Amino acid sequence: MPTATTFSDRLKLMQLNIEHQAIGLYKLATYNPLGRLRLMGSADNELFIAPQDISTTDPTRASDLYQGYYSLCGYTVNCGGQSPFEVQGQPKKWEEALHEFSWLKHLRAAETSVSRIQARTLVEDWIRVYGSLHSMTASPRIMSKRVIAWLSHSPLLLQDCDHEFYQRFMRSLTKQVRLLRSTHNKTPAGMSRMYTGIALAYASVCMGKDEKTIHSGLKRLDHELTSQILPDGGHIGRNPSNLIVIMSMLMPLRQAIISRDIVPSDVMIAAIDRIMPMLRFFRLGDGTFAKFNGMGHTPIDLVSTMLAFDDAKGTPVLNAKHSGYQRLEANRTIVVMDTGELPPQNVSGEMHAGCLSFELSDGADRMIVNCGSAANANIQNNQSLAEIARSTAAHSTLSINEASSSRFLPEQKYNHLSGVPILSGPKKVKYDRKLHQDYTMIAAEHDGYVSHFNVCHHREIQLDTTGTVLTGRDKMLHGNGTSISPDSKHSFQLRFHLDSNVAAHAGSDNTIDLKLPSGQRWLFTCENHPVELADTINISDIYGTKPAFQILMQGSLAKTSILNWTFQRLS
């Protein structure tokens, strides 16, 4: 057999010799919905089951991968006949996504012998180049995702494979699992440790020989679920996207446990039951999540898939007091508001300085938004944009002296952490929710500006029962609750960022006319202060930035300390 010197050569040789492979050496058993997998091998070299990856797949992307085009995290790289693991100088986010192997799902969806060959060739290349598990490839989060991907897509990788590949695959997989197990307790708190806990749980269920071994492996995950999932189902880091990620891995894991004739733990079942209503809580009318505290692009298909398994299929909770969010809903109008305090500093790396901000949708139209998250965005000068996105000015709320209500640790000193933790911010966030016959009101205040400017921000919003009128009041007080003095030197800025699809026009009567994509119109008014229309941006970690408008009121605290405003749907 000729020697394959390039990635393309190796791929072609494997395809040419497919007829000579040991067909059926590792047969797939199909007596359960997940495609239970039991492989021939020694007692220490067995896979018993392959959890189902429920994330959205695109079989057409398998052709792109076969031709050397890898589109990951918004970047497309043409490998030009090289192995993607040997391509140098690519964006960090692209490299991380490559080493996570979640893109295997597209090859599996193609359901062809070529896609299976390519998947094995890529895994072999990774083992050849990075099998020593150094630098980035050994980060807990990346390694955990890779272990989960390899286990979930083991049918793709191992069907019709030869014994040598199987042995190399199992040795590498076992090595990674052992490393995760030995370093789990030292893994940074929050989502990184959640990933390792879930990866180790996957490994115990897929590779464990008996119920006792499996239960032992699941204990770590139970501990993380207990410490990170709040009583109302939110995540301790307060990023709504974490719930999507966690649930997308928990649901296949639960089914895999059941398929091995084992009862899932009460902790896991309770966590799933609590998270499911929170997935509904953060959804706006178009199915996307409100953009708070690091929430980026919403994988709508994935969320819909998960919600289809919700037996209760009930309405979302309205008062998520443990997570620090409130929801108002009337007719087709939805408002979600951030009324939460800072999470523990070691899990605050994705938090934004958006206390008391809110988002509003009318039917399938987003209207009032926060700018979004640039944490994973394919955007030039992404670090500066990420800092801007976390600022108070990037949220639909009030700021003092253009400062943020929270301060972040220096990026350059803490970029080794998962995100940049918050140094200080609101310590006390009070709220009150009142239900009246004609409307529901939320009154809240935070002290994020007290330490630097001695100013407390108080916000009241109320949505009438018809969903046609949202009224609000933003009040600025001294930290001790007294009125702002007339000699104050501070200024305020009140912003309402509009979705990029909203057309806005400033009227001559101090109003802003808003036209939504559906054609529905809303009118914004402020009864006691001039209103202007200014430029802003919407930030997407998938599509980059889009120009948009913002409604802006700004002035001196000495002259104005109360702002009364209204959004009204026009008939």
mmCIF file of C-alpha atoms in Angstrom, residues 254-469:
data_model
loop_
_atom_site.group_PDB
_atom_site.id
_atom_site.type_symbol
_atom_site.label_atom_id
_atom_site.label_comp_id
_atom_site.label_asym_id
_atom_site.label_seq_id
_atom_site.Cartn_x
_atom_site.Cartn_y
_atom_site.Cartn_z
ATOM 1 C CA ARG A 254 -30.975 10.923 31.239
ATOM 2 C CA GLN A 255 -32.261 8.754 28.385
ATOM 3 C CA ALA A 256 -28.959 6.876 28.179
ATOM 4 C CA ILE A 257 -29.148 6.129 31.909
ATOM 5 C CA ILE A 258 -32.689 4.808 31.513
ATOM 6 C CA SER A 259 -31.617 2.710 28.517
ATOM 7 C CA ARG A 260 -29.085 0.998 30.748
ATOM 8 C CA ASP A 261 -31.950 0.017 33.075
ATOM 9 C CA ILE A 262 -30.873 2.465 35.769
ATOM 10 C CA VAL A 263 -33.046 5.070 37.458
ATOM 11 C CA PRO A 264 -31.690 8.644 37.118
ATOM 12 C CA SER A 265 -30.914 10.355 40.395
ATOM 13 C CA ASP A 266 -33.462 12.579 42.099
ATOM 14 C CA VAL A 267 -30.992 15.462 41.769
ATOM 15 C CA MET A 268 -30.835 15.140 37.981
ATOM 16 C CA ILE A 269 -34.585 14.776 37.570
ATOM 17 C CA ALA A 270 -35.231 17.777 39.830
ATOM 18 C CA ALA A 271 -32.698 19.914 37.920
ATOM 19 C CA ILE A 272 -34.311 19.094 34.584
ATOM 20 C CA ASP A 273 -37.775 19.791 35.982
ATOM 21 C CA ARG A 274 -36.615 23.198 37.260
ATOM 22 C CA ILE A 275 -34.700 24.247 34.144
ATOM 23 C CA MET A 276 -37.485 23.465 31.674
ATOM 24 C CA PRO A 277 -39.839 26.285 32.798
ATOM 25 C CA MET A 278 -36.923 28.724 32.741
ATOM 26 C CA LEU A 279 -36.360 27.932 29.071
ATOM 27 C CA ARG A 280 -39.870 29.251 28.498
ATOM 28 C CA PHE A 281 -39.284 32.173 30.848
ATOM 29 C CA PHE A 282 -36.512 33.757 28.754
ATOM 30 C CA ARG A 283 -38.246 33.287 25.392
ATOM 31 C CA LEU A 284 -39.594 36.354 23.665
ATOM 32 C CA GLY A 285 -42.300 36.288 21.024
ATOM 33 C CA ASP A 286 -40.000 35.228 18.188
ATOM 34 C CA GLY A 287 -38.639 32.255 20.144
ATOM 35 C CA THR A 288 -35.279 33.876 20.911
ATOM 36 C CA PHE A 289 -34.011 34.458 24.434
ATOM 37 C CA ALA A 290 -33.791 37.906 26.000
ATOM 38 C CA LYS A 291 -30.149 39.037 25.843
ATOM 39 C CA PHE A 292 -28.960 39.343 29.411
ATOM 40 C CA ASN A 293 -25.560 38.629 30.952
ATOM 41 C CA GLY A 294 -23.800 36.918 28.063
ATOM 42 C CA MET A 295 -26.787 35.499 26.191
ATOM 43 C CA GLY A 296 -25.970 35.484 22.494
ATOM 44 C CA HIS A 297 -27.554 33.779 19.511
ATOM 45 C CA THR A 298 -30.490 31.511 20.383
ATOM 46 C CA PRO A 299 -30.468 28.043 18.756
ATOM 47 C CA ILE A 300 -34.236 28.131 18.239
ATOM 48 C CA ASP A 301 -34.468 24.624 16.749
ATOM 49 C CA LEU A 302 -32.600 23.121 19.684
ATOM 50 C CA VAL A 303 -34.744 24.942 22.249
ATOM 51 C CA SER A 304 -37.895 23.837 20.443
ATOM 52 C CA THR A 305 -36.664 20.240 20.475
ATOM 53 C CA MET A 306 -36.058 20.364 24.221
ATOM 54 C CA LEU A 307 -39.409 21.996 24.949
ATOM 55 C CA ALA A 308 -41.145 19.263 22.941
ATOM 56 C CA PHE A 309 -40.080 16.841 25.687
ATOM 57 C CA ASP A 310 -41.672 18.995 28.397
ATOM 58 C CA ASP A 311 -44.599 16.935 29.630
ATOM 59 C CA ALA A 312 -46.094 19.849 31.552
ATOM 60 C CA LYS A 313 -45.980 22.264 28.582
ATOM 61 C CA GLY A 314 -47.183 24.954 30.961
ATOM 62 C CA THR A 315 -46.813 28.691 30.974
ATOM 63 C CA PRO A 316 -43.457 30.020 32.166
ATOM 64 C CA VAL A 317 -42.897 31.274 35.668
ATOM 65 C CA LEU A 318 -43.212 35.048 35.975
ATOM 66 C CA ASN A 319 -41.159 35.748 39.100
ATOM 67 C CA ALA A 320 -37.717 34.116 38.950
ATOM 68 C CA LYS A 321 -36.567 35.627 42.210
ATOM 69 C CA HIS A 322 -33.579 33.341 42.745
ATOM 70 C CA SER A 323 -32.218 33.974 39.262
ATOM 71 C CA GLY A 324 -32.985 37.691 39.491
ATOM 72 C CA TYR A 325 -35.430 38.158 36.596
ATOM 73 C CA GLN A 326 -39.037 39.226 36.168
ATOM 74 C CA ARG A 327 -41.445 38.579 33.305
ATOM 75 C CA LEU A 328 -44.547 40.506 32.290
ATOM 76 C CA GLU A 329 -46.879 39.096 29.672
ATOM 77 C CA ALA A 330 -50.211 40.349 28.364
ATOM 78 C CA ASN A 331 -51.857 39.476 25.095
ATOM 79 C CA ARG A 332 -48.909 39.273 22.660
ATOM 80 C CA THR A 333 -46.613 41.654 24.565
ATOM 81 C CA ILE A 334 -43.737 40.193 26.597
ATOM 82 C CA VAL A 335 -41.322 42.051 28.878
ATOM 83 C CA VAL A 336 -38.351 40.433 30.639
ATOM 84 C CA MET A 337 -36.444 42.496 33.212
ATOM 85 C CA ASP A 338 -33.152 42.012 35.077
ATOM 86 C CA THR A 339 -33.695 42.540 38.806
ATOM 87 C CA GLY A 340 -30.810 40.447 40.107
ATOM 88 C CA GLU A 341 -27.725 40.975 42.205
ATOM 89 C CA LEU A 342 -24.220 39.965 41.198
ATOM 90 C CA PRO A 343 -23.452 36.240 41.306
ATOM 91 C CA PRO A 344 -20.386 34.998 43.210
ATOM 92 C CA GLN A 345 -17.278 36.548 41.693
ATOM 93 C CA ASN A 346 -15.804 33.230 40.564
ATOM 94 C CA VAL A 347 -18.798 32.684 38.249
ATOM 95 C CA SER A 348 -19.315 36.314 37.181
ATOM 96 C CA GLY A 349 -17.167 36.142 34.052
ATOM 97 C CA GLU A 350 -20.146 36.526 31.698
ATOM 98 C CA MET A 351 -22.161 39.045 33.713
ATOM 99 C CA HIS A 352 -23.095 42.392 32.176
ATOM 100 C CA ALA A 353 -23.640 45.712 33.936
ATOM 101 C CA GLY A 354 -27.293 45.791 32.893
ATOM 102 C CA CYS A 355 -29.156 45.862 36.192
ATOM 103 C CA LEU A 356 -32.829 46.918 35.783
ATOM 104 C CA SER A 357 -32.643 46.723 31.980
ATOM 105 C CA PHE A 358 -35.477 45.054 30.108
ATOM 106 C CA GLU A 359 -36.383 43.660 26.692
ATOM 107 C CA LEU A 360 -39.788 43.855 25.019
ATOM 108 C CA SER A 361 -41.365 42.000 22.115
ATOM 109 C CA ASP A 362 -44.710 42.368 20.364
ATOM 110 C CA GLY A 363 -45.726 39.050 18.873
ATOM 111 C CA ALA A 364 -42.836 37.800 16.742
ATOM 112 C CA ASP A 365 -41.225 41.278 16.651
ATOM 113 C CA ARG A 366 -38.453 42.234 19.044
ATOM 114 C CA MET A 367 -38.733 45.919 19.883
ATOM 115 C CA ILE A 368 -36.691 46.972 22.954
ATOM 116 C CA VAL A 369 -33.449 45.051 23.361
ATOM 117 C CA ASN A 370 -30.038 45.081 24.971
ATOM 118 C CA CYS A 371 -27.160 45.319 22.511
ATOM 119 C CA GLY A 372 -26.164 41.667 23.005
ATOM 120 C CA SER A 373 -23.009 39.720 23.682
ATOM 121 C CA ALA A 374 -19.734 39.764 21.752
ATOM 122 C CA ALA A 375 -18.019 37.059 23.787
ATOM 123 C CA ASN A 376 -17.867 34.640 20.828
ATOM 124 C CA ALA A 377 -18.473 37.051 17.982
ATOM 125 C CA ASN A 378 -16.613 36.963 14.675
ATOM 126 C CA ILE A 379 -15.859 40.682 14.846
ATOM 127 C CA GLN A 380 -12.671 42.621 14.328
ATOM 128 C CA ASN A 381 -11.314 44.095 17.570
ATOM 129 C CA ASN A 382 -13.631 41.735 19.393
ATOM 130 C CA GLN A 383 -12.095 42.350 22.845
ATOM 131 C CA SER A 384 -13.026 46.044 22.849
ATOM 132 C CA LEU A 385 -16.511 45.242 21.572
ATOM 133 C CA ALA A 386 -16.956 42.601 24.267
ATOM 134 C CA GLU A 387 -16.152 45.221 26.897
ATOM 135 C CA ILE A 388 -18.601 47.664 25.328
ATOM 136 C CA ALA A 389 -21.322 45.013 25.184
ATOM 137 C CA ARG A 390 -20.995 44.419 28.933
ATOM 138 C CA SER A 391 -21.277 48.131 29.804
ATOM 139 C CA THR A 392 -24.431 49.697 31.205
ATOM 140 C CA ALA A 393 -24.677 51.958 28.144
ATOM 141 C CA ALA A 394 -25.262 48.859 25.984
ATOM 142 C CA HIS A 395 -28.445 48.047 27.910
ATOM 143 C CA SER A 396 -31.937 49.484 27.992
ATOM 144 C CA THR A 397 -31.577 51.134 31.354
ATOM 145 C CA LEU A 398 -30.166 54.238 33.035
ATOM 146 C CA SER A 399 -26.520 55.128 33.584
ATOM 147 C CA ILE A 400 -24.837 57.881 35.582
ATOM 148 C CA ASN A 401 -22.001 59.938 34.057
ATOM 149 C CA GLU A 402 -21.763 57.350 31.235
ATOM 150 C CA ALA A 403 -20.282 54.961 33.791
ATOM 151 C CA SER A 404 -21.268 51.345 34.273
ATOM 152 C CA SER A 405 -23.062 50.146 37.381
ATOM 153 C CA SER A 406 -20.468 47.356 37.700
ATOM 154 C CA ARG A 407 -16.682 47.376 37.403
ATOM 155 C CA PHE A 408 -14.783 44.550 35.732
ATOM 156 C CA LEU A 409 -11.367 43.157 36.495
ATOM 157 C CA PRO A 410 -8.657 44.134 33.976
ATOM 158 C CA GLU A 411 -8.990 42.065 30.787
ATOM 159 C CA GLN A 412 -5.259 41.727 30.237
ATOM 160 C CA LYS A 413 -4.651 40.335 33.726
ATOM 161 C CA TYR A 414 -7.500 37.859 33.878
ATOM 162 C CA ASN A 415 -7.892 36.625 30.285
ATOM 163 C CA HIS A 416 -6.883 33.129 31.436
ATOM 164 C CA LEU A 417 -10.207 32.827 33.234
ATOM 165 C CA SER A 418 -13.551 31.966 31.688
ATOM 166 C CA GLY A 419 -14.600 35.514 30.968
ATOM 167 C CA VAL A 420 -13.596 38.556 32.989
ATOM 168 C CA PRO A 421 -15.033 38.572 36.541
ATOM 169 C CA ILE A 422 -16.806 41.571 38.029
ATOM 170 C CA LEU A 423 -14.910 43.482 40.691
ATOM 171 C CA SER A 424 -17.846 45.417 42.143
ATOM 172 C CA GLY A 425 -21.423 46.334 41.346
ATOM 173 C CA PRO A 426 -24.936 46.310 42.785
ATOM 174 C CA LYS A 427 -24.847 44.740 46.232
ATOM 175 C CA LYS A 428 -28.503 45.254 46.981
ATOM 176 C CA VAL A 429 -31.230 44.971 44.370
ATOM 177 C CA LYS A 430 -34.710 45.343 45.778
ATOM 178 C CA TYR A 431 -37.882 44.617 43.849
ATOM 179 C CA ASP A 432 -41.602 44.400 44.413
ATOM 180 C CA ARG A 433 -44.126 42.837 42.069
ATOM 181 C CA LYS A 434 -47.748 43.931 42.313
ATOM 182 C CA LEU A 435 -50.710 42.542 40.445
ATOM 183 C CA HIS A 436 -53.609 44.959 39.931
ATOM 184 C CA GLN A 437 -56.901 44.534 38.153
ATOM 185 C CA ASP A 438 -55.791 46.578 35.140
ATOM 186 C CA TYR A 439 -52.012 46.084 35.120
ATOM 187 C CA THR A 440 -49.001 44.381 36.657
ATOM 188 C CA MET A 441 -46.213 46.529 38.084
ATOM 189 C CA ILE A 442 -42.584 45.850 38.970
ATOM 190 C CA ALA A 443 -40.775 48.359 41.181
ATOM 191 C CA ALA A 444 -37.033 47.804 41.655
ATOM 192 C CA GLU A 445 -33.896 49.667 42.635
ATOM 193 C CA HIS A 446 -30.151 49.007 42.762
ATOM 194 C CA ASP A 447 -27.205 50.608 44.544
ATOM 195 C CA GLY A 448 -24.553 50.104 41.871
ATOM 196 C CA TYR A 449 -23.870 53.852 41.658
ATOM 197 C CA VAL A 450 -23.974 54.624 45.369
ATOM 198 C CA SER A 451 -20.318 53.951 46.159
ATOM 199 C CA HIS A 452 -19.002 56.256 43.421
ATOM 200 C CA PHE A 453 -21.732 58.863 42.882
ATOM 201 C CA ASN A 454 -24.059 58.434 45.876
ATOM 202 C CA VAL A 455 -26.948 57.841 43.455
ATOM 203 C CA CYS A 456 -29.520 55.076 43.666
ATOM 204 C CA HIS A 457 -31.518 54.088 40.568
ATOM 205 C CA HIS A 458 -35.190 53.278 41.086
ATOM 206 C CA ARG A 459 -37.307 51.960 38.188
ATOM 207 C CA GLU A 460 -41.002 51.198 37.957
ATOM 208 C CA ILE A 461 -42.634 49.594 34.932
ATOM 209 C CA GLN A 462 -46.203 48.480 34.491
ATOM 210 C CA LEU A 463 -47.891 46.625 31.652
ATOM 211 C CA ASP A 464 -51.653 46.891 31.285
ATOM 212 C CA THR A 465 -53.731 43.740 30.891
ATOM 213 C CA THR A 466 -54.329 44.382 27.182
ATOM 214 C CA GLY A 467 -50.597 44.509 26.460
ATOM 215 C CA THR A 468 -50.967 47.809 24.626
ATOM 216 C CA VAL A 469 -49.396 50.224 27.118
#
